Amino acid sequence: MEVEKQGTLFTKEIDELLEKEKVSRQNNDHIKSAEILTQIVQIAFDLKEYEKLFQLIELLAKKRGQAKRALVDMVQLCMTFIPKIEDINTRLKLIETIKGVSDKKIFLEVEYARCCLMLVKLKETENSIDEAAKILQDVQVETYGSMDRREKIDFILYQMKIMIKKNDLIRLFIISKKINRKNLNDPKLDDLKIIYYSYLFHFYVNEDKYLDCAECYKEIYDTLVRNPEVFKDNQTIEFGFKVDQKTILENYVLFLAITTHSKEQLAHLHDLKTNYIQTLERHPKLLRLVNDLLSNELISTKPADFGFDTVEIFLKTVHHYEQHQKDFRRQLVQHNIRVLEKYYRKIYVARVSELLNVPKEEVEVEICEMINIGLIFAKIDRVSGIISFRKLQNENERLNEWIFDVNKLLDIVDKTCNLISRDNEMLKVCLLYTSDAADDLLCVDLGGRRIIKKKNT
């Protein structure tokens, strides 16, 4: 009986407020409309009339000529109801109602995005990753001007996270382009910057883009050095990504080591040798590897000699770890081949195999690969077993080289003749000066300087 009486009073009160709302809306009294709309939804929530609340939200939002301010105040108030509802289904229904009301309204774009994110988190707990990805796919928060930068970046990072769980790495990379990396240089966003590059790393490592992986680790390491308190030591974030300076530095150097030789790789290695030397001195193994890769001397081609068996990128828990081990050995071998190219014009394959301590077949394979990607120029004569590291020249190239050498020789001859002529002229002047001094009956030394003797009195 009391419940029926309470329901009748609720209906009567709501009807009265709806009449007042109609009058204020027709009079364009936006402030009064906002007060009435918030009062209506507050009464429905306090009495736990959730079904009536959902209907009222949709009804008030569809009223013709409804003020934007009134809608914004009502929706923002309803957003505060969400965490207070304990029943999951009721909470989900309220989120979907607010999302439907806010859809395609620019002045409610932030609330719409927040509702989408809440739905995605609920779907994620239910392990409905495909549904969560479908919800986030249509939300373009990068175009929302009213959303705070940190909240916007956090939303995009959640989109990236869902794509990793869905294993849609191409879309992950596309979504990563929504974030301007320059905005991540703000010290207040250091935690988001680390998470961003840790997510982006998953795409690069899956595509075997080792240089990009190294650059991700470099950005994370620089951030940790600048702000050590951003993450606690040895903390692991999403997908088992370890955030500690030692692990990050090791992965940075090792990904550079397994990267195919290029100008960019050399630039990073020189940067390590110049700007990170104090840090590398505390890690002798890493310092030795950097020095070896920058040297023009033969180095060991056995990965075990460098002692990196326990480094993260070579562990079984890492994606493509076996390929990383193979690429590390390959880069050591290719480094030695580049060194031999600088000192040899021709060399036997057997001698190269002996110097590098690798089989002949592997030597030929690595040389062919280096030729294909343009790292060296070489030809292998398999009959005689000789490798030629110099490009054969045709008649025109030889003639051009000969002309260049002749011109260079003639320039040297001209310079030498000019020097001889200048010395001859200087000698003539010196002899003339000495002759004038002799005519004056003065003593002259061998250098042509006058020596005046005192006359005897």
Short mmCIF file of N, CA and C in Angstrom, two decimals, residues 210-332:
data_model
loop_
_atom_site.label_atom_id
_atom_site.label_comp_id
_atom_site.label_asym_id
_atom_site.label_seq_id
_atom_site.Cartn_x
_atom_site.Cartn_y
_atom_site.Cartn_z
N TYR A 210 63.56 -3.80 -36.14
CA TYR A 210 64.40 -3.72 -34.95
C TYR A 210 64.83 -2.29 -34.63
N LEU A 211 65.10 -1.49 -35.65
CA LEU A 211 65.53 -0.11 -35.39
C LEU A 211 64.41 0.68 -34.71
N ASP A 212 63.18 0.48 -35.15
CA ASP A 212 62.05 1.15 -34.51
C ASP A 212 61.85 0.66 -33.08
N CYS A 213 62.10 -0.65 -32.86
CA CYS A 213 62.04 -1.18 -31.49
C CYS A 213 63.07 -0.49 -30.60
N ALA A 214 64.28 -0.32 -31.14
CA ALA A 214 65.34 0.35 -30.38
C ALA A 214 64.97 1.79 -30.06
N GLU A 215 64.35 2.47 -31.01
CA GLU A 215 63.95 3.86 -30.77
C GLU A 215 62.87 3.94 -29.70
N CYS A 216 61.96 2.96 -29.66
CA CYS A 216 60.96 2.93 -28.60
C CYS A 216 61.63 2.78 -27.23
N TYR A 217 62.59 1.87 -27.15
CA TYR A 217 63.30 1.68 -25.88
C TYR A 217 64.11 2.92 -25.51
N LYS A 218 64.64 3.60 -26.49
CA LYS A 218 65.40 4.82 -26.21
C LYS A 218 64.51 5.89 -25.59
N GLU A 219 63.32 6.08 -26.16
CA GLU A 219 62.39 7.07 -25.61
C GLU A 219 62.00 6.71 -24.18
N ILE A 220 61.76 5.43 -23.94
CA ILE A 220 61.38 5.01 -22.58
C ILE A 220 62.55 5.21 -21.62
N TYR A 221 63.77 4.86 -22.06
CA TYR A 221 64.93 5.00 -21.18
C TYR A 221 65.19 6.47 -20.85
N ASP A 222 65.12 7.33 -21.84
CA ASP A 222 65.34 8.76 -21.59
C ASP A 222 64.30 9.31 -20.62
N THR A 223 63.06 8.83 -20.74
CA THR A 223 62.01 9.28 -19.83
C THR A 223 62.28 8.82 -18.40
N LEU A 224 62.73 7.57 -18.24
CA LEU A 224 63.02 7.05 -16.90
C LEU A 224 64.22 7.76 -16.27
N VAL A 225 65.20 8.12 -17.09
CA VAL A 225 66.36 8.84 -16.56
C VAL A 225 65.96 10.24 -16.11
N ARG A 226 65.11 10.89 -16.90
CA ARG A 226 64.67 12.24 -16.57
C ARG A 226 63.72 12.26 -15.38
N ASN A 227 62.90 11.23 -15.27
CA ASN A 227 61.90 11.18 -14.20
C ASN A 227 61.85 9.77 -13.62
N PRO A 228 62.79 9.44 -12.73
CA PRO A 228 62.85 8.06 -12.20
C PRO A 228 61.62 7.65 -11.39
N GLU A 229 60.86 8.63 -10.89
CA GLU A 229 59.72 8.31 -10.02
C GLU A 229 58.45 8.00 -10.80
N VAL A 230 58.50 8.10 -12.13
CA VAL A 230 57.28 7.90 -12.91
C VAL A 230 56.76 6.47 -12.76
N PHE A 231 57.68 5.49 -12.66
CA PHE A 231 57.31 4.11 -12.37
C PHE A 231 58.27 3.56 -11.33
N LYS A 232 57.77 2.71 -10.48
CA LYS A 232 58.63 2.11 -9.47
C LYS A 232 59.59 1.13 -10.12
N ASP A 233 60.70 0.87 -9.42
CA ASP A 233 61.72 -0.03 -9.95
C ASP A 233 61.14 -1.43 -10.18
N ASN A 234 61.57 -2.02 -11.29
CA ASN A 234 61.20 -3.39 -11.65
C ASN A 234 59.68 -3.57 -11.77
N GLN A 235 58.98 -2.49 -12.08
CA GLN A 235 57.54 -2.61 -12.26
C GLN A 235 57.21 -3.15 -13.64
N THR A 236 56.19 -3.97 -13.70
CA THR A 236 55.75 -4.55 -14.97
C THR A 236 54.38 -3.98 -15.31
N ILE A 237 54.25 -3.40 -16.50
CA ILE A 237 52.98 -2.84 -16.93
C ILE A 237 52.28 -3.85 -17.84
N GLU A 238 51.33 -3.38 -18.64
CA GLU A 238 50.52 -4.27 -19.47
C GLU A 238 51.37 -5.16 -20.37
N PHE A 239 50.90 -6.42 -20.53
CA PHE A 239 51.49 -7.40 -21.45
C PHE A 239 52.93 -7.76 -21.06
N GLY A 240 53.24 -7.71 -19.77
CA GLY A 240 54.53 -8.17 -19.27
C GLY A 240 55.70 -7.28 -19.64
N PHE A 241 55.46 -6.02 -19.92
CA PHE A 241 56.54 -5.10 -20.30
C PHE A 241 57.21 -4.57 -19.03
N LYS A 242 58.49 -4.91 -18.87
CA LYS A 242 59.24 -4.49 -17.67
C LYS A 242 59.75 -3.07 -17.83
N VAL A 243 59.56 -2.30 -16.76
CA VAL A 243 59.98 -0.89 -16.78
C VAL A 243 61.04 -0.70 -15.69
N ASP A 244 62.27 -1.05 -16.01
CA ASP A 244 63.41 -0.70 -15.16
C ASP A 244 64.57 -0.33 -16.07
N GLN A 245 65.41 0.55 -15.61
CA GLN A 245 66.41 1.16 -16.47
C GLN A 245 67.38 0.14 -17.06
N LYS A 246 67.80 -0.83 -16.27
CA LYS A 246 68.77 -1.81 -16.77
C LYS A 246 68.20 -2.61 -17.93
N THR A 247 66.99 -3.15 -17.74
CA THR A 247 66.36 -3.95 -18.80
C THR A 247 66.12 -3.12 -20.06
N ILE A 248 65.66 -1.89 -19.86
CA ILE A 248 65.38 -1.03 -21.01
C ILE A 248 66.66 -0.72 -21.78
N LEU A 249 67.75 -0.41 -21.06
CA LEU A 249 69.02 -0.10 -21.72
C LEU A 249 69.56 -1.31 -22.47
N GLU A 250 69.51 -2.48 -21.84
CA GLU A 250 69.98 -3.70 -22.51
C GLU A 250 69.21 -3.96 -23.80
N ASN A 251 67.89 -3.83 -23.74
CA ASN A 251 67.08 -4.06 -24.93
C ASN A 251 67.36 -3.02 -26.01
N TYR A 252 67.60 -1.78 -25.60
CA TYR A 252 67.94 -0.72 -26.55
C TYR A 252 69.22 -1.06 -27.31
N VAL A 253 70.25 -1.42 -26.59
CA VAL A 253 71.54 -1.73 -27.24
C VAL A 253 71.45 -3.00 -28.07
N LEU A 254 70.78 -4.03 -27.56
CA LEU A 254 70.72 -5.30 -28.29
C LEU A 254 69.86 -5.19 -29.55
N PHE A 255 68.79 -4.42 -29.51
CA PHE A 255 68.00 -4.24 -30.73
C PHE A 255 68.79 -3.47 -31.78
N LEU A 256 69.64 -2.55 -31.32
CA LEU A 256 70.54 -1.88 -32.28
C LEU A 256 71.53 -2.89 -32.86
N ALA A 257 72.00 -3.80 -32.03
CA ALA A 257 73.00 -4.78 -32.49
C ALA A 257 72.43 -5.74 -33.53
N ILE A 258 71.16 -6.09 -33.43
CA ILE A 258 70.58 -7.03 -34.39
C ILE A 258 69.94 -6.31 -35.58
N THR A 259 70.04 -4.97 -35.60
CA THR A 259 69.50 -4.20 -36.71
C THR A 259 70.46 -4.27 -37.91
N THR A 260 69.91 -4.34 -39.10
CA THR A 260 70.74 -4.32 -40.31
C THR A 260 71.53 -3.02 -40.37
N HIS A 261 72.79 -3.13 -40.78
CA HIS A 261 73.69 -1.97 -40.81
C HIS A 261 73.11 -0.85 -41.68
N SER A 262 73.11 0.37 -41.13
CA SER A 262 72.60 1.53 -41.85
C SER A 262 73.16 2.79 -41.19
N LYS A 263 72.92 3.92 -41.83
CA LYS A 263 73.36 5.19 -41.27
C LYS A 263 72.65 5.50 -39.96
N GLU A 264 71.36 5.15 -39.89
CA GLU A 264 70.60 5.40 -38.67
C GLU A 264 71.15 4.57 -37.51
N GLN A 265 71.49 3.31 -37.80
CA GLN A 265 72.06 2.49 -36.74
C GLN A 265 73.39 3.06 -36.25
N LEU A 266 74.24 3.47 -37.17
CA LEU A 266 75.52 4.06 -36.78
C LEU A 266 75.31 5.33 -35.96
N ALA A 267 74.31 6.14 -36.33
CA ALA A 267 74.04 7.37 -35.58
C ALA A 267 73.66 7.05 -34.14
N HIS A 268 72.83 6.03 -33.96
CA HIS A 268 72.46 5.63 -32.60
C HIS A 268 73.65 5.10 -31.82
N LEU A 269 74.49 4.31 -32.47
CA LEU A 269 75.67 3.76 -31.78
C LEU A 269 76.63 4.88 -31.36
N HIS A 270 76.86 5.84 -32.25
CA HIS A 270 77.72 6.97 -31.90
C HIS A 270 77.09 7.81 -30.78
N ASP A 271 75.77 7.93 -30.81
CA ASP A 271 75.09 8.66 -29.74
C ASP A 271 75.27 7.94 -28.40
N LEU A 272 75.20 6.61 -28.42
CA LEU A 272 75.45 5.84 -27.20
C LEU A 272 76.87 6.07 -26.69
N LYS A 273 77.82 6.04 -27.62
CA LYS A 273 79.23 6.20 -27.24
C LYS A 273 79.51 7.61 -26.71
N THR A 274 78.74 8.59 -27.17
CA THR A 274 79.01 9.98 -26.79
C THR A 274 78.22 10.41 -25.57
N ASN A 275 76.90 10.20 -25.61
CA ASN A 275 76.03 10.76 -24.57
C ASN A 275 75.67 9.79 -23.45
N TYR A 276 75.95 8.51 -23.66
CA TYR A 276 75.59 7.52 -22.64
C TYR A 276 76.82 6.78 -22.12
N ILE A 277 78.00 7.36 -22.30
CA ILE A 277 79.23 6.66 -21.97
C ILE A 277 79.33 6.36 -20.48
N GLN A 278 78.88 7.28 -19.63
CA GLN A 278 78.95 7.04 -18.20
C GLN A 278 78.06 5.89 -17.78
N THR A 279 76.89 5.79 -18.39
CA THR A 279 76.00 4.67 -18.09
C THR A 279 76.57 3.37 -18.62
N LEU A 280 77.15 3.38 -19.83
CA LEU A 280 77.72 2.17 -20.41
C LEU A 280 78.92 1.67 -19.61
N GLU A 281 79.65 2.57 -18.98
CA GLU A 281 80.81 2.15 -18.19
C GLU A 281 80.38 1.31 -16.99
N ARG A 282 79.15 1.47 -16.54
CA ARG A 282 78.63 0.63 -15.46
C ARG A 282 78.13 -0.72 -15.97
N HIS A 283 78.10 -0.88 -17.29
CA HIS A 283 77.69 -2.15 -17.92
C HIS A 283 78.76 -2.53 -18.95
N PRO A 284 79.85 -3.14 -18.51
CA PRO A 284 81.00 -3.42 -19.41
C PRO A 284 80.64 -4.24 -20.64
N LYS A 285 79.70 -5.16 -20.51
CA LYS A 285 79.33 -5.99 -21.67
C LYS A 285 78.70 -5.14 -22.77
N LEU A 286 77.83 -4.24 -22.37
CA LEU A 286 77.20 -3.37 -23.37
C LEU A 286 78.22 -2.44 -24.00
N LEU A 287 79.14 -1.91 -23.19
CA LEU A 287 80.18 -1.02 -23.71
C LEU A 287 81.07 -1.75 -24.70
N ARG A 288 81.42 -2.98 -24.39
CA ARG A 288 82.26 -3.76 -25.31
C ARG A 288 81.55 -3.99 -26.64
N LEU A 289 80.25 -4.31 -26.57
CA LEU A 289 79.50 -4.56 -27.80
C LEU A 289 79.43 -3.30 -28.67
N VAL A 290 79.17 -2.16 -28.05
CA VAL A 290 79.09 -0.90 -28.81
C VAL A 290 80.44 -0.59 -29.45
N ASN A 291 81.52 -0.75 -28.70
CA ASN A 291 82.86 -0.49 -29.25
C ASN A 291 83.19 -1.43 -30.40
N ASP A 292 82.80 -2.70 -30.26
CA ASP A 292 83.08 -3.67 -31.32
C ASP A 292 82.32 -3.33 -32.60
N LEU A 293 81.08 -2.93 -32.46
CA LEU A 293 80.28 -2.62 -33.65
C LEU A 293 80.76 -1.35 -34.35
N LEU A 294 81.42 -0.46 -33.61
CA LEU A 294 81.93 0.77 -34.20
C LEU A 294 83.37 0.64 -34.69
N SER A 295 84.02 -0.47 -34.37
CA SER A 295 85.43 -0.63 -34.73
C SER A 295 85.59 -1.10 -36.17
N ASN A 296 86.81 -0.99 -36.67
CA ASN A 296 87.16 -1.49 -38.00
C ASN A 296 88.04 -2.72 -37.89
N GLU A 297 87.78 -3.51 -36.88
CA GLU A 297 88.54 -4.73 -36.64
C GLU A 297 87.60 -5.92 -36.58
N LEU A 298 88.17 -7.12 -36.80
CA LEU A 298 87.37 -8.33 -36.72
C LEU A 298 86.98 -8.61 -35.28
N ILE A 299 85.73 -9.05 -35.08
CA ILE A 299 85.24 -9.37 -33.75
C ILE A 299 84.72 -10.79 -33.74
N SER A 300 84.42 -11.29 -32.56
CA SER A 300 83.93 -12.66 -32.43
C SER A 300 82.56 -12.79 -33.08
N THR A 301 82.34 -13.92 -33.73
CA THR A 301 81.03 -14.17 -34.35
C THR A 301 80.19 -15.13 -33.51
N LYS A 302 80.64 -15.42 -32.29
CA LYS A 302 79.88 -16.29 -31.39
C LYS A 302 79.11 -15.43 -30.40
N PRO A 303 77.80 -15.43 -30.45
CA PRO A 303 77.01 -14.61 -29.50
C PRO A 303 77.30 -14.95 -28.04
N ALA A 304 77.64 -16.21 -27.78
CA ALA A 304 77.89 -16.61 -26.39
C ALA A 304 79.08 -15.88 -25.80
N ASP A 305 80.04 -15.43 -26.64
CA ASP A 305 81.22 -14.72 -26.13
C ASP A 305 80.87 -13.36 -25.54
N PHE A 306 79.70 -12.83 -25.88
CA PHE A 306 79.31 -11.51 -25.38
C PHE A 306 78.50 -11.59 -24.09
N GLY A 307 78.04 -12.79 -23.74
CA GLY A 307 77.36 -12.99 -22.46
C GLY A 307 75.99 -12.35 -22.34
N PHE A 308 75.20 -12.43 -23.41
CA PHE A 308 73.86 -11.83 -23.37
C PHE A 308 72.76 -12.89 -23.40
N ASP A 309 73.04 -14.08 -22.92
CA ASP A 309 72.06 -15.16 -22.98
C ASP A 309 70.83 -14.88 -22.12
N THR A 310 71.01 -14.10 -21.04
CA THR A 310 69.91 -13.83 -20.12
C THR A 310 69.21 -12.51 -20.38
N VAL A 311 69.61 -11.81 -21.45
CA VAL A 311 68.95 -10.55 -21.78
C VAL A 311 67.54 -10.84 -22.29
N GLU A 312 66.61 -9.94 -22.02
CA GLU A 312 65.19 -10.19 -22.24
C GLU A 312 64.86 -10.56 -23.68
N ILE A 313 65.46 -9.91 -24.67
CA ILE A 313 65.05 -10.15 -26.06
C ILE A 313 65.47 -11.53 -26.56
N PHE A 314 66.35 -12.23 -25.80
CA PHE A 314 66.77 -13.58 -26.18
C PHE A 314 66.08 -14.66 -25.35
N LEU A 315 65.15 -14.27 -24.47
CA LEU A 315 64.46 -15.25 -23.64
C LEU A 315 63.27 -15.85 -24.38
N LYS A 316 62.86 -17.03 -23.97
CA LYS A 316 61.78 -17.74 -24.65
C LYS A 316 60.44 -17.05 -24.49
N THR A 317 60.30 -16.21 -23.48
CA THR A 317 59.03 -15.52 -23.25
C THR A 317 58.78 -14.39 -24.23
N VAL A 318 59.79 -14.04 -25.03
CA VAL A 318 59.68 -12.92 -25.96
C VAL A 318 59.33 -13.43 -27.34
N HIS A 319 58.48 -12.67 -28.03
CA HIS A 319 58.06 -13.01 -29.38
C HIS A 319 59.25 -13.00 -30.33
N HIS A 320 59.41 -14.06 -31.15
CA HIS A 320 60.47 -14.17 -32.15
C HIS A 320 61.86 -14.22 -31.52
N TYR A 321 61.98 -14.80 -30.32
CA TYR A 321 63.29 -14.79 -29.66
C TYR A 321 64.34 -15.59 -30.45
N GLU A 322 63.94 -16.67 -31.10
CA GLU A 322 64.88 -17.45 -31.89
C GLU A 322 65.42 -16.65 -33.07
N GLN A 323 64.53 -15.87 -33.69
CA GLN A 323 64.96 -15.02 -34.80
C GLN A 323 65.91 -13.95 -34.31
N HIS A 324 65.70 -13.45 -33.11
CA HIS A 324 66.62 -12.45 -32.54
C HIS A 324 68.02 -13.03 -32.38
N GLN A 325 68.10 -14.26 -31.92
CA GLN A 325 69.41 -14.90 -31.75
C GLN A 325 70.12 -15.09 -33.09
N LYS A 326 69.36 -15.50 -34.10
CA LYS A 326 69.94 -15.69 -35.43
C LYS A 326 70.40 -14.35 -36.01
N ASP A 327 69.59 -13.32 -35.85
CA ASP A 327 69.95 -12.01 -36.41
C ASP A 327 71.16 -11.41 -35.70
N PHE A 328 71.32 -11.71 -34.41
CA PHE A 328 72.50 -11.21 -33.68
C PHE A 328 73.77 -11.82 -34.27
N ARG A 329 73.76 -13.12 -34.48
CA ARG A 329 74.93 -13.76 -35.08
C ARG A 329 75.16 -13.25 -36.50
N ARG A 330 74.09 -13.08 -37.24
CA ARG A 330 74.22 -12.60 -38.62
C ARG A 330 74.87 -11.22 -38.68
N GLN A 331 74.49 -10.33 -37.78
CA GLN A 331 75.08 -8.99 -37.80
C GLN A 331 76.55 -9.00 -37.38
N LEU A 332 76.92 -9.92 -36.52
CA LEU A 332 78.34 -10.06 -36.16
C LEU A 332 79.15 -10.52 -37.38
#
